[in-house]
Amino acid sequence: MPEPKQPEKLIDEKGLRIDGRRLDQLRPIKLEVGILDKADGSAYIEQGKNKILAAVYGPREAHPKHIALPERAVIRCRYHMAPFSVDERKSPAPSRREMELSKVIRESLEPVVLTELYPRTMIDLFVEILQSDGGSRCAGITAASLALADAGIPMREIVAACAVGKIEGKLALDLSDAEDKYGEADLPVALVPNSSMITLLQMDGSLTPSEFERGLGMAVEACKAIHSMQREALKKKYHEIKEVVEEKEESEVIA
Ligand code: ADP
């Protein structure tokens, strides 16, 4: 995998990171819901330089039939990096990393989806990385969760995700690609905020038990903040729909 250029320092003398953030600061996040017409549900996220689309089809009849389960829907997930999403063209063929991330994204969302309402069906979830800059599995989960909600699939809650890591001996929230590559640890976390359930926890590198505990706390707080942004993005979408419906009703009354 081509490495990003190694910065001289990851933290400057003012305690700021290479993109000017404080250690406990998230990258800017933009969320949009329902941006694709053809999919049943969709969402788009920008988190720093990450640009990610999530789309959902289903629930629909399971195909091939032998994957169907009599008591619940089957969720399938594909995390895919576009060849142009990284510095050097990535092969479009699915890599082992993409297969692993497809599995962990699915497992981070499965516990909140009421799959038991749709026996013998399948739900297909696509996470397309258009541009990647570290933390793409977490940003992908944040977007995928919104796409499921946009598809009208009943869920217990919306899942939010964020990584925390360690750079130059200090805990830092939401690592960028260079921080991930040249830092000492990366700890992606997905949270179901109201029930305080963690559905993804992975770690690369090394942390002391007390750093781990503090880091997990930072990631959980960040997931809660992202969860509020997800709720706002959903409200915005449904407010816009309400306005269009009201305008249509008004014009019908006038006509
Ligand atoms: P995550 O994106 O969830 O942090 P990783 O820790 O595996 O997942 O990857 C960190 C970053 O490394 C990615 O976000 C991406 O910017 C970069 N990366 C991953 N795979 C490749 C690749 N095949 N070529 C170039 N860069 C890659």
GROMACS .gro file of C-alpha atoms in nm, residues 59-63 65 120-122:
model
    9
   59PRO     CA    1  -3.568  -0.567   0.204
   60ARG     CA    2  -3.646  -0.773  -0.108
   61GLU     CA    3  -3.681  -1.140  -0.192
   62ALA     CA    4  -3.359  -1.322  -0.108
   63HIS     CA    5  -3.157  -1.423  -0.410
   65LYS     CA    6  -3.286  -1.847  -0.254
  120ARG     CA    7  -3.678  -1.473   0.391
  121THR     CA    8  -3.564  -1.137   0.252
  122MET     CA    9  -3.227  -0.970   0.204
   0.00000   0.00000   0.00000
